[in-house]
């Protein structure tokens, strides 16, 4: 049986309108909703001029597998927090900036923590500050666009 924890994710970027049904299906597949009470998500709940925040309790292994893969495949930016499961894994924050992904150890209150080994690996206060800045990724608004052009721009 999978260890289950609470999970929250904030995502944004440009989402082509043609992918809305697949996006909604990924969210429903993972059981995420716009509140902790868990009503099934619909695209009518998409925010205007802000990132989409989703959450769920009792998420297997603390990952929204379908949502996160959809975001990776479509270069949507996200930051996900997952609570820890005693004896299995600690709480974490995962950020994806549209290109690369980084994982950070956090508290149950989503405060980034670093270990002595991290301090040694990072080597300087400037590097430590850069590490914290990467963890605090500012997720942009989720914007529905008519089409994403090959150059990455929105021309529709």
mmCIF file of C-alpha atoms in Angstrom:
data_model
loop_
_atom_site.group_PDB
_atom_site.id
_atom_site.type_symbol
_atom_site.label_atom_id
_atom_site.label_comp_id
_atom_site.label_asym_id
_atom_site.label_seq_id
_atom_site.Cartn_x
_atom_site.Cartn_y
_atom_site.Cartn_z
ATOM 1 C CA UNK A 1 0.000 0.000 0.000
ATOM 2 C CA UNK A 2 1.317 3.463 -0.925
ATOM 3 C CA UNK A 3 2.155 6.028 1.723
ATOM 4 C CA UNK A 4 -0.281 8.928 1.373
ATOM 5 C CA UNK A 5 0.147 12.595 2.291
ATOM 6 C CA UNK A 6 -1.323 16.025 1.635
ATOM 7 C CA UNK A 7 -0.084 17.791 -1.509
ATOM 8 C CA UNK A 8 -0.476 21.302 -2.931
ATOM 9 C CA UNK A 9 0.687 22.547 -6.327
ATOM 10 C CA UNK A 10 0.710 25.940 -7.995
ATOM 11 C CA UNK A 11 1.123 26.047 -11.756
ATOM 12 C CA UNK A 12 1.259 28.598 -14.520
ATOM 13 C CA UNK A 13 2.507 29.500 -17.956
ATOM 14 C CA UNK A 14 0.934 29.334 -21.395
ATOM 15 C CA UNK A 15 -1.544 26.517 -21.958
ATOM 16 C CA UNK A 16 -2.860 26.084 -25.502
ATOM 17 C CA UNK A 17 -6.667 25.946 -25.584
ATOM 18 C CA UNK A 18 -6.417 22.712 -27.611
ATOM 19 C CA UNK A 19 -4.925 20.985 -24.522
ATOM 20 C CA UNK A 20 -7.611 22.043 -22.019
ATOM 21 C CA UNK A 21 -9.436 18.698 -22.067
ATOM 22 C CA UNK A 22 -6.170 16.772 -21.495
ATOM 23 C CA UNK A 23 -5.214 19.197 -18.727
ATOM 24 C CA UNK A 24 -8.580 18.745 -17.003
ATOM 25 C CA UNK A 25 -8.291 14.952 -17.353
ATOM 26 C CA UNK A 26 -4.848 14.974 -15.686
ATOM 27 C CA UNK A 27 -6.182 17.007 -12.755
ATOM 28 C CA UNK A 28 -9.212 14.743 -12.314
ATOM 29 C CA UNK A 29 -6.999 11.645 -12.623
ATOM 30 C CA UNK A 30 -4.878 12.851 -9.694
ATOM 31 C CA UNK A 31 -7.927 13.790 -7.600
ATOM 32 C CA UNK A 32 -6.789 17.402 -7.202
ATOM 33 C CA UNK A 33 -9.168 20.281 -6.624
ATOM 34 C CA UNK A 34 -9.071 23.998 -5.910
ATOM 35 C CA UNK A 35 -9.833 23.454 -2.215
ATOM 36 C CA UNK A 36 -8.967 20.908 0.453
ATOM 37 C CA UNK A 37 -12.583 19.669 0.556
ATOM 38 C CA UNK A 38 -12.081 17.977 -2.790
ATOM 39 C CA UNK A 39 -14.902 18.741 -5.232
ATOM 40 C CA UNK A 40 -14.049 17.505 -8.742
ATOM 41 C CA UNK A 41 -12.134 20.072 -10.793
ATOM 42 C CA UNK A 42 -13.606 21.680 -13.913
ATOM 43 C CA UNK A 43 -11.970 24.109 -16.332
ATOM 44 C CA UNK A 44 -14.572 26.674 -15.248
ATOM 45 C CA UNK A 45 -12.449 27.045 -12.085
ATOM 46 C CA UNK A 46 -9.385 28.289 -13.966
ATOM 47 C CA UNK A 47 -8.209 31.568 -12.449
ATOM 48 C CA UNK A 48 -7.807 34.807 -14.357
ATOM 49 C CA UNK A 49 -4.417 36.539 -14.154
ATOM 50 C CA UNK A 50 -2.984 34.222 -11.508
ATOM 51 C CA UNK A 51 -1.482 30.739 -11.146
ATOM 52 C CA UNK A 52 -3.767 27.744 -10.654
ATOM 53 C CA UNK A 53 -3.578 26.321 -7.117
ATOM 54 C CA UNK A 54 -4.610 22.710 -6.616
ATOM 55 C CA UNK A 55 -4.526 20.450 -3.590
ATOM 56 C CA UNK A 56 -5.552 17.059 -2.256
ATOM 57 C CA UNK A 57 -5.261 14.897 0.833
ATOM 58 C CA UNK A 58 -4.187 11.256 0.810
ATOM 59 C CA UNK A 59 -2.051 11.470 -2.347
ATOM 60 C CA UNK A 60 0.021 8.350 -3.009
ATOM 61 C CA UNK A 61 3.755 8.998 -2.525
ATOM 62 C CA UNK A 62 3.108 12.754 -2.392
ATOM 63 C CA UNK A 63 3.112 13.332 -6.146
ATOM 64 C CA UNK A 64 0.483 14.443 -8.647
ATOM 65 C CA UNK A 65 1.827 12.095 -11.311
ATOM 66 C CA UNK A 66 -0.491 13.025 -14.199
ATOM 67 C CA UNK A 67 -0.472 16.774 -13.501
ATOM 68 C CA UNK A 68 3.291 16.979 -13.088
ATOM 69 C CA UNK A 69 3.944 14.951 -16.252
ATOM 70 C CA UNK A 70 1.470 17.109 -18.208
ATOM 71 C CA UNK A 71 3.319 20.217 -16.997
ATOM 72 C CA UNK A 72 6.723 18.792 -17.950
ATOM 73 C CA UNK A 73 5.470 17.740 -21.393
ATOM 74 C CA UNK A 74 3.980 21.191 -22.047
ATOM 75 C CA UNK A 75 6.554 23.425 -20.303
ATOM 76 C CA UNK A 76 4.081 24.656 -17.685
ATOM 77 C CA UNK A 77 5.845 26.016 -14.613
ATOM 78 C CA UNK A 78 4.967 24.559 -11.226
ATOM 79 C CA UNK A 79 5.904 24.396 -7.570
ATOM 80 C CA UNK A 80 4.622 21.408 -5.577
ATOM 81 C CA UNK A 81 4.705 20.867 -1.818
ATOM 82 C CA UNK A 82 4.147 17.425 -0.329
ATOM 83 C CA UNK A 83 3.936 16.593 3.336
ATOM 84 C CA UNK A 84 6.134 13.921 4.835
ATOM 85 C CA UNK A 85 5.265 10.380 5.840
ATOM 86 C CA UNK A 86 6.990 9.314 9.063
ATOM 87 C CA UNK A 87 9.391 6.459 8.451
ATOM 88 C CA UNK A 88 9.179 6.728 4.638
ATOM 89 C CA UNK A 89 10.002 10.208 3.348
ATOM 90 C CA UNK A 90 10.140 13.794 4.513
ATOM 91 C CA UNK A 91 8.234 16.803 3.244
ATOM 92 C CA UNK A 92 9.537 18.286 0.006
ATOM 93 C CA UNK A 93 9.091 21.087 -2.485
ATOM 94 C CA UNK A 94 9.565 20.320 -6.161
ATOM 95 C CA UNK A 95 9.881 23.216 -8.611
ATOM 96 C CA UNK A 96 9.861 23.016 -12.398
ATOM 97 C CA UNK A 97 10.773 26.198 -14.244
ATOM 98 C CA UNK A 98 9.659 24.917 -17.644
ATOM 99 C CA UNK A 99 13.069 23.422 -18.397
ATOM 100 C CA UNK A 100 14.573 21.818 -15.309
ATOM 101 C CA UNK A 101 13.334 20.415 -12.038
ATOM 102 C CA UNK A 102 14.759 20.824 -8.542
ATOM 103 C CA UNK A 103 13.741 19.205 -5.257
ATOM 104 C CA UNK A 104 14.157 20.878 -1.862
ATOM 105 C CA UNK A 105 13.811 19.549 1.680
ATOM 106 C CA UNK A 106 11.189 21.552 3.563
ATOM 107 C CA UNK A 107 9.327 21.564 6.854
ATOM 108 C CA UNK A 108 5.680 20.547 7.155
ATOM 109 C CA UNK A 109 4.987 24.283 6.830
ATOM 110 C CA UNK A 110 6.828 24.396 3.470
ATOM 111 C CA UNK A 111 9.869 26.278 4.756
ATOM 112 C CA UNK A 112 13.037 25.332 2.828
ATOM 113 C CA UNK A 113 15.741 23.681 4.920
ATOM 114 C CA UNK A 114 19.378 22.963 4.135
ATOM 115 C CA UNK A 115 21.711 20.499 5.765
ATOM 116 C CA UNK A 116 25.334 20.877 6.751
ATOM 117 C CA UNK A 117 26.225 18.853 3.638
ATOM 118 C CA UNK A 118 24.198 21.314 1.519
ATOM 119 C CA UNK A 119 26.102 24.248 3.045
ATOM 120 C CA UNK A 120 29.414 22.568 2.239
ATOM 121 C CA UNK A 121 28.306 21.679 -1.291
ATOM 122 C CA UNK A 122 26.994 25.187 -1.990
ATOM 123 C CA UNK A 123 30.155 26.722 -0.543
ATOM 124 C CA UNK A 124 29.220 30.389 -0.157
ATOM 125 C CA UNK A 125 26.483 32.630 1.167
ATOM 126 C CA UNK A 126 25.805 33.795 -2.410
ATOM 127 C CA UNK A 127 25.294 30.180 -3.537
ATOM 128 C CA UNK A 128 23.051 29.474 -0.565
ATOM 129 C CA UNK A 129 20.959 32.553 -1.414
ATOM 130 C CA UNK A 130 20.730 31.357 -5.032
ATOM 131 C CA UNK A 131 19.575 27.948 -3.761
ATOM 132 C CA UNK A 132 16.801 29.558 -1.696
ATOM 133 C CA UNK A 133 15.805 31.807 -4.627
ATOM 134 C CA UNK A 134 15.417 28.737 -6.865
ATOM 135 C CA UNK A 135 13.179 27.128 -4.232
ATOM 136 C CA UNK A 136 11.026 30.270 -4.111
ATOM 137 C CA UNK A 137 10.218 30.094 -7.816
ATOM 138 C CA UNK A 138 7.588 32.698 -8.705
ATOM 139 C CA UNK A 139 4.938 30.769 -10.603
ATOM 140 C CA UNK A 140 3.380 33.007 -13.274
ATOM 141 C CA UNK A 141 -0.306 33.241 -14.095
ATOM 142 C CA UNK A 142 -1.843 30.358 -16.027
ATOM 143 C CA UNK A 143 -2.829 31.828 -19.388
ATOM 144 C CA UNK A 144 -4.926 30.035 -21.966
ATOM 145 C CA UNK A 145 -3.607 30.817 -25.456
ATOM 146 C CA UNK A 146 -5.011 29.935 -28.852
ATOM 147 C CA UNK A 147 -1.763 28.278 -29.989
ATOM 148 C CA UNK A 148 1.857 28.056 -28.931
ATOM 149 C CA UNK A 149 4.142 28.839 -31.817
ATOM 150 C CA UNK A 150 7.370 26.864 -32.483
ATOM 151 C CA UNK A 151 9.432 29.829 -31.235
ATOM 152 C CA UNK A 152 7.604 29.618 -27.871
ATOM 153 C CA UNK A 153 5.751 32.875 -28.417
ATOM 154 C CA UNK A 154 2.008 33.387 -28.459
ATOM 155 C CA UNK A 155 0.928 34.639 -31.852
ATOM 156 C CA UNK A 156 -2.740 33.651 -31.666
#
